[in-house]
XYZ file of C-alpha atoms in Angstrom:
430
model
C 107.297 91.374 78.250
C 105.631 94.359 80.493
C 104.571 96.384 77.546
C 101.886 94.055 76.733
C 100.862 95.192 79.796
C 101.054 98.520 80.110
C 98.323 100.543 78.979
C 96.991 104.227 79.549
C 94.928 103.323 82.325
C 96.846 104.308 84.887
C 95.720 101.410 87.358
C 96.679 98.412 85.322
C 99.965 100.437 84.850
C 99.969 100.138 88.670
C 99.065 96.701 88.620
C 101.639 96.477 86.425
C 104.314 97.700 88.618
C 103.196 95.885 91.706
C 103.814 92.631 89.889
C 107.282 93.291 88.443
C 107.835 94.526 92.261
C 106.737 90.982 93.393
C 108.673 89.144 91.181
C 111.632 90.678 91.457
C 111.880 90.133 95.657
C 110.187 87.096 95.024
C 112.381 85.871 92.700
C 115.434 86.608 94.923
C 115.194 83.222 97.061
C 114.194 79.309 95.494
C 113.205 78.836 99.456
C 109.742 77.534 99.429
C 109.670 79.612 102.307
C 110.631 82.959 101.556
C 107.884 84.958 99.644
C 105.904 87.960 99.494
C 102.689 89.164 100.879
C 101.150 91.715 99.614
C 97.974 93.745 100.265
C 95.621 94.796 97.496
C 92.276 96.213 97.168
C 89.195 93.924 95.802
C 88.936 96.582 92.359
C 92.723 95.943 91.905
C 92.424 92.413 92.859
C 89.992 92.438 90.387
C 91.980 93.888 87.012
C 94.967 91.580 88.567
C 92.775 88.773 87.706
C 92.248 89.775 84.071
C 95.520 90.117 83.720
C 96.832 86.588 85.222
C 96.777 84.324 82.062
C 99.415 86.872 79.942
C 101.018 87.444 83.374
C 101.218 83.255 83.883
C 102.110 82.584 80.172
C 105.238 84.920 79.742
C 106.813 84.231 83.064
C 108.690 81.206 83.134
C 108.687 80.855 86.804
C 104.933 81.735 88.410
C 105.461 79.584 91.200
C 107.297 82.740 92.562
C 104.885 84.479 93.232
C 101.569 84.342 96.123
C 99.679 87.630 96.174
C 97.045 86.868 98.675
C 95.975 83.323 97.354
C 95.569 85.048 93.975
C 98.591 82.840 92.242
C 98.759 79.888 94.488
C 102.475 78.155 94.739
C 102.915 75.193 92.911
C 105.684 72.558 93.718
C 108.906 72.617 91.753
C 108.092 68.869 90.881
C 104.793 70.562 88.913
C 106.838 72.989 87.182
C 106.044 72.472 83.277
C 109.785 74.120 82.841
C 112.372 71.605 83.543
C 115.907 73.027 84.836
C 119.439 72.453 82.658
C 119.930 69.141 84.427
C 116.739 67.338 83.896
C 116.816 68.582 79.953
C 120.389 66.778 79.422
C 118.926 63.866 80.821
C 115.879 64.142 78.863
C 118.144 65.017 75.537
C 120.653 62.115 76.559
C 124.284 63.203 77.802
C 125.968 64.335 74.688
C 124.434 65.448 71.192
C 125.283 61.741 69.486
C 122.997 60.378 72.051
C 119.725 63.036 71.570
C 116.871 61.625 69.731
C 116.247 63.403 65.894
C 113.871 65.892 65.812
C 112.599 68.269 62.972
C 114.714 71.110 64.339
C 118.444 68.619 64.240
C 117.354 67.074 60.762
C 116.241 70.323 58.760
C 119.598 71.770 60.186
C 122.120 68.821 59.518
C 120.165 67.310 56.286
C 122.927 68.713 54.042
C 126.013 67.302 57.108
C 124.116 63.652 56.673
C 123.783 63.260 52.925
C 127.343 64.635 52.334
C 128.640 62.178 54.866
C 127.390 59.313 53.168
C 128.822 59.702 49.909
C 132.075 62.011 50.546
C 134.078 58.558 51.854
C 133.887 57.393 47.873
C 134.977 61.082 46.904
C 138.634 60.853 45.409
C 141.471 62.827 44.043
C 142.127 62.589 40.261
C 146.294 63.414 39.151
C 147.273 63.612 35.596
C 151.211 64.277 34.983
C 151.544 66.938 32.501
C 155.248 66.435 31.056
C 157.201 69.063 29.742
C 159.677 71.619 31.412
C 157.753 72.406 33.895
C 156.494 68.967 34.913
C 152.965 69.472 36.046
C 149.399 68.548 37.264
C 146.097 68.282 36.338
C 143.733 67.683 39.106
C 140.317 65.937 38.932
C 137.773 64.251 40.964
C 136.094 61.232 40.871
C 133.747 58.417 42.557
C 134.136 54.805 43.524
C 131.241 53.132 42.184
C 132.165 49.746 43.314
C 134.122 48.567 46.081
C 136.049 46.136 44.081
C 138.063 50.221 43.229
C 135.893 51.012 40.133
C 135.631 54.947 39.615
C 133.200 56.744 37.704
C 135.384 60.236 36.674
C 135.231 62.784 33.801
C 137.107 61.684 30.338
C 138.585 65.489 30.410
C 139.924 64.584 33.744
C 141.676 61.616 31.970
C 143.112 63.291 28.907
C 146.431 62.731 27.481
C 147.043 66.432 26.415
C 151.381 65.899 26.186
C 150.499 63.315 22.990
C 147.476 65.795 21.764
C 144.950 63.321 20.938
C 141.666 62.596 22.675
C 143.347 59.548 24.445
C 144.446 58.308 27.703
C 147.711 57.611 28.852
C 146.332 54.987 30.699
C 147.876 56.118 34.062
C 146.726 58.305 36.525
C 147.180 59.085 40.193
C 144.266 58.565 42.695
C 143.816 59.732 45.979
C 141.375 58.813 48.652
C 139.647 61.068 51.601
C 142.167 58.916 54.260
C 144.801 60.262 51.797
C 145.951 56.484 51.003
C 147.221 56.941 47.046
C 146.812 54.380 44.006
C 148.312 54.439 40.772
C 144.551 53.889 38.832
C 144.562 52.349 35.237
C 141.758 54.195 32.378
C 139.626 51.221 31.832
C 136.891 53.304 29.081
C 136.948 57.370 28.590
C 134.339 58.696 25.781
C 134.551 62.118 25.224
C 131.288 62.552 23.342
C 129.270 62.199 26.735
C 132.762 62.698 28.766
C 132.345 60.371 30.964
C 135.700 57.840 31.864
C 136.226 55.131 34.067
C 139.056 53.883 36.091
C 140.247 51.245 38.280
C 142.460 51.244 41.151
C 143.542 47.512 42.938
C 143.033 47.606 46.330
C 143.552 44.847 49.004
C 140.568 45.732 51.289
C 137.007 46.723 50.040
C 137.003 50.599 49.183
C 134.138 52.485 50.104
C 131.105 53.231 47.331
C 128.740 55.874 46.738
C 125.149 54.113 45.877
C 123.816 55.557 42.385
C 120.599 57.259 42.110
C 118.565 58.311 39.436
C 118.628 61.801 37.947
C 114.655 61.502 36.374
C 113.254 61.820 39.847
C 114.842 65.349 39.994
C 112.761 68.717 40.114
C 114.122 71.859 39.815
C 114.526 73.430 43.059
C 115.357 69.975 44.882
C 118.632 70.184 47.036
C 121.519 68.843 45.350
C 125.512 68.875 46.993
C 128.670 69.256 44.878
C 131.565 66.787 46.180
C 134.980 67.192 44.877
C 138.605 68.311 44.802
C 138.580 71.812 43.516
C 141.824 73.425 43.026
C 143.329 70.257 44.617
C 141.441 71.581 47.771
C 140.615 67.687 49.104
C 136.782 66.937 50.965
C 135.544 70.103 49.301
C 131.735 69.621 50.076
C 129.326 72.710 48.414
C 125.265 72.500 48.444
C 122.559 74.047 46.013
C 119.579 73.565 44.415
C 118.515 71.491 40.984
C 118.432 75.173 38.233
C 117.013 73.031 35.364
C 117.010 69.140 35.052
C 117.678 69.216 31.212
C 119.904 72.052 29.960
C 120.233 71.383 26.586
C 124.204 71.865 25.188
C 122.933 73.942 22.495
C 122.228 76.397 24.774
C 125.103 76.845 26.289
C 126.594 76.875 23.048
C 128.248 73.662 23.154
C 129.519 72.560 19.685
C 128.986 68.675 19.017
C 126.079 65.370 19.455
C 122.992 67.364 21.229
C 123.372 66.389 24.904
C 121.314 67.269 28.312
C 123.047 68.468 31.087
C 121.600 68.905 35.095
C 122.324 72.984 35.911
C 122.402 74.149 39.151
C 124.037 77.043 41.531
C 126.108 74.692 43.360
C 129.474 76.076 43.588
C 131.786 74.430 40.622
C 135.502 74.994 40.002
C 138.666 73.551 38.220
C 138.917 70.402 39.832
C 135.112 69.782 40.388
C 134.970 67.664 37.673
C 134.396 64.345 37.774
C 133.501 65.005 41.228
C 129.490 63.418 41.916
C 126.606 65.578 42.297
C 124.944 63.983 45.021
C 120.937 64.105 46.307
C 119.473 64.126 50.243
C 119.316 60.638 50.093
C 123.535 60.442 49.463
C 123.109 58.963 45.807
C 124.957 60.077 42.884
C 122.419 61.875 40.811
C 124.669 63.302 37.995
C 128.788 63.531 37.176
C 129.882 67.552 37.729
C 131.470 68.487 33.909
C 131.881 72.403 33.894
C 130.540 76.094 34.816
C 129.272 78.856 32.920
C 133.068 80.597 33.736
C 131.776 84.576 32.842
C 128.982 83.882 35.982
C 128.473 82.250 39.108
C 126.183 79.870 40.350
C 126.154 78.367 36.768
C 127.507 74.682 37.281
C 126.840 71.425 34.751
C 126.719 67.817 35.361
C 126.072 65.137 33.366
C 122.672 63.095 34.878
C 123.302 59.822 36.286
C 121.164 57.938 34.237
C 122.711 58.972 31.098
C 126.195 58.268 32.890
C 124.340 54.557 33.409
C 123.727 53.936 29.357
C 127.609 55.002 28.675
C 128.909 52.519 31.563
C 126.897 50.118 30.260
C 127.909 50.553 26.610
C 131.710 50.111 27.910
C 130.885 47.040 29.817
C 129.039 45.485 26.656
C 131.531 47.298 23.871
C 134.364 48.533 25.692
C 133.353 51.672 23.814
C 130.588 53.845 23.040
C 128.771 53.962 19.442
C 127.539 57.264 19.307
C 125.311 57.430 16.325
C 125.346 60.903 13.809
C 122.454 61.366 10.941
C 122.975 65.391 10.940
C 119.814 66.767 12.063
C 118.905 70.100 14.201
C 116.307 69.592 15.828
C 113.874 71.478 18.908
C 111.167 69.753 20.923
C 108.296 72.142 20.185
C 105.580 72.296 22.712
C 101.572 73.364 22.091
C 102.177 76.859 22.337
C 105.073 77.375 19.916
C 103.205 74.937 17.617
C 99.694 77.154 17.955
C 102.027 80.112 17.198
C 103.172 78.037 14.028
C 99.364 77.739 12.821
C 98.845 81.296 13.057
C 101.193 82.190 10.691
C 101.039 78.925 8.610
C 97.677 77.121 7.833
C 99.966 74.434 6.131
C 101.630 73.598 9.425
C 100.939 70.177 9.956
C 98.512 69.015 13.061
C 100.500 66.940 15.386
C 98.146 64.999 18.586
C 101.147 65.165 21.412
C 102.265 67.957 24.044
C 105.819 68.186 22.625
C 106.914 67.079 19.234
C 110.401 66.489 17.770
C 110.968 69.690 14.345
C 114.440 69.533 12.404
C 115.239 73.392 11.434
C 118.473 71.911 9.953
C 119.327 69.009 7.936
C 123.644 69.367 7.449
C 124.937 69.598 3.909
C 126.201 66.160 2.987
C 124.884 64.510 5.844
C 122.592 60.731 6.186
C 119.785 62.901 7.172
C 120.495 64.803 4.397
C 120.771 61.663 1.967
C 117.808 60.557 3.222
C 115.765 63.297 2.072
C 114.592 65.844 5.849
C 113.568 68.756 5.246
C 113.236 71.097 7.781
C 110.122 71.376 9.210
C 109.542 67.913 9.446
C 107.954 66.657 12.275
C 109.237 63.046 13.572
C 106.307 60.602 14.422
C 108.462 57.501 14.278
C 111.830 56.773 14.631
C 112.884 53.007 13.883
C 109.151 51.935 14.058
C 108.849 53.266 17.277
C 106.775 56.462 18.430
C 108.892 59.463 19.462
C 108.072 62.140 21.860
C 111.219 64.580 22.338
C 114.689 64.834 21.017
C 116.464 62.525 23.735
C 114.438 59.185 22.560
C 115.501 59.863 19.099
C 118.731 60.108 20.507
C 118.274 56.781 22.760
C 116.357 54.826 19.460
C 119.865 55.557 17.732
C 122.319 53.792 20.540
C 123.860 50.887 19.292
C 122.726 51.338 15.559
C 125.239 52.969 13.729
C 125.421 51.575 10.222
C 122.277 49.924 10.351
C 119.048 51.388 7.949
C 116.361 53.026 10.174
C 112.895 53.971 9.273
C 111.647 57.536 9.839
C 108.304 58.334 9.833
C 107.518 62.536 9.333
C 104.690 64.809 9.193
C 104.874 67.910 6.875
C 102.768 70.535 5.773
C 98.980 70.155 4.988
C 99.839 66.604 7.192
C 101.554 65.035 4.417
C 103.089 61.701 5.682
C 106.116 60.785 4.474
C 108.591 57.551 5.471
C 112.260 58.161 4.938
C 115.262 55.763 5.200
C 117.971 56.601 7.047
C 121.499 55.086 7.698
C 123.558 56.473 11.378
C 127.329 56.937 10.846
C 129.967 57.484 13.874
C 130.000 61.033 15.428
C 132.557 62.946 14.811
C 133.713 65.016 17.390
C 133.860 68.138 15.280
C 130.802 68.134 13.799
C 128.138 70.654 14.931
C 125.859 70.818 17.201
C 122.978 67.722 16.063
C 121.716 64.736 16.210
């Protein structure tokens, strides 16, 4: 604090000094009475003076001090510094009780989401028969309080009979550590996404559902779950990319859109909700990139909606094939098209939907795509990306859809095309 005032003019120096010299002795005694005189010259008086507002900002206690009138003593009842006593009363007499301020919220904003959905957090048990009997954990979240869950389908998986079934039995535990035999009410394993239902006699607690289109990348996101059966596991991140497409990753099967982000994800994650500031489920946590960290998946709540809702209406999911590859091209790649290709067709939208690949054999390929072709309608209805292709399709497998294309030199063409049931090892298209 005293090197602001020191200087190389060897009388402020001194000034300097006779302060510190006056605070400490006056500082010694809280007695109103007890305090020190001190003799100056008017030309020191004078540089004291210039130096009273830094000298009256940085101490926290002026009233200490009374150098011949020149810092006059101020009550303790003026005092703009309040002692410990009168801040607990002013701050309330235990944390609980202190009013919210910036400081509290911007440090506890990741405590106060995580408590609001981590009560509907449970623990997912699959038996695993065999000579060694066995368990694969999972997590999961109660959706409802009536014990509906919203979990992974891999979670669910009947590996012991080797099909993509359920059992139809699995073990639940919640945060209290009160277990439930639960009961596989729907699993898909397209969009891998399961649901299951435990009886209970009192309401169970429920995570409210969000919605994942309202996410940004860089927005904080929290990973609940049960990772390597480690119970109330709570780990927080940011949004990487809000739709990280599966053929990036590599990811053989229907073209899908996954949520990325660096939360921290491990065996046992899945299933487990990826949850906004607000305490909403914003996506279902599916996998990590295992060779790197700070790679984690989930699946984004609203998509998770459409598949809940198919098993409520279907008590499956109809996920429709034709056998395209397709990219979302935006004005840049499609500029770089034109340059090499004055035959690349003109297209009056920001991103458009091109198949690369039509699959041998396939009802896109029966239907006569090319690649190349640019989709302008799907079903009589205008498409702007990859997804509402993929949305236009739901619920209209074996029905005869019209397909509206652009090719080269803006050639319109309309092609006929019938959806068939994906199969799960087909590659990576629509």
């Amino acid at each position: 604090m005293f090197r602001r005032l020191l200087s190389q003019n060897p009388r402020r120096t001194a000034a300097t000094g006779l302060l510190a010299l006056s605070a400490f002795y006056g500082g010694a005694s809280d007695d109103p009475s007890h305090h020190v005189d001190v003799s100056i010259s008017v030309p020191l008086r004078q540089l004291l003076l210039s130096t009273s507002e830094i000298f009256l900002r940085d101490f926290a206690r002026p009233s200490l001090f009374s150098i011949g009138g020149l810092f006059p003593r101020r009550s303790p009842a003026a005092s703009t510094f309040p002692d410990s006593d009168s801040n607990e009363e002013a701050l309330g007499k235990n944390q609980a009780d202190a009013p919210c301020s910036a400081t509290s919220t911007e440090k506890n904003f990741i405590a106060k989401a995580a408590a609001l959905a981590s009560p509907a957090v449970v623990n997912i048990s699959v038996s695993k028969g065999g000579l060694r009997s066995s368990k694969r954990i999972g997590s999961g979240t109660i959706i409802d309080a009536d014990g509906t869950i919203l979990t992974c389908a891999h979670c669910v998986e009947d590996h012991d009979r080797k099909k993509r079934v359920c059992n139809g039995k699995v073990g639940v535990t919640l945060q209290d550590g009160s277990e439930f035999e639960g009961t596989v009410v729907n699993a898909d394993f397209v969009s891998d996404i399961a649901v299951v239902k435990i009886e209970s006699k009192i309401p169970l607690p429920a995570a409210k559902l969000g919605t994942s289109s309202k996410l940004h990348p860089g927005d904080f996101v929290i990973a609940l779950g049960c990772p390597h059966a480690l119970k109330n596991t709570i780990t927080s991140g940011i949004v990487s990319c809000v739709d990280r497409k599966s053929s990036d990753m590599g990811l053989k099967g229907v073209q899908r859109e996954y949520l990325q982000t660096d939360c921290a994800i491990n065996k046992g994650n899945s299933g487990g909700p990826l949850v906004n500031l607000d305490g909403e489920v914003v996506g279902v946590n599916v996998m990590k990139l295992v060779p790197a960290d700070g790679l984690g998946f989930a699946v984004p709540v609203d998509s998770v909606a459409k598949t809940v809702e198919q098993f409520m209406k279907n008590g499956k999911v109809a996920q429709p094939w034709i056998g395209l590859k397709m990219l979302d091209l935006n004005e840049l790649k499609i500029a770089q098209c034109k340059d090499k290709d004055a035959s690349c067709p003109n297209v009056m939208t920001d991103i458009v939907p091109v198949v690369f690949k039509v699959t041998p054999a396939s009802p896109a390929d029966r239907a006569g795509f090319r690649p190349g072709d640019i989709v302008i309608q799907f079903d009589g209805k205008p498409v702007r990306d990859i997804e509402e292709i993929v949305d236009t399709m739901r619920d209209q497998v074996g029905k005869s859809l019209k397909v509206l294309v652009k090719r080269a030199n803006n050639k319109l063409v309309t092609l006929t095309v019938v959806p068939e049931m994906t199969d799960m090892d087909r590659c990576n298209d629509a």
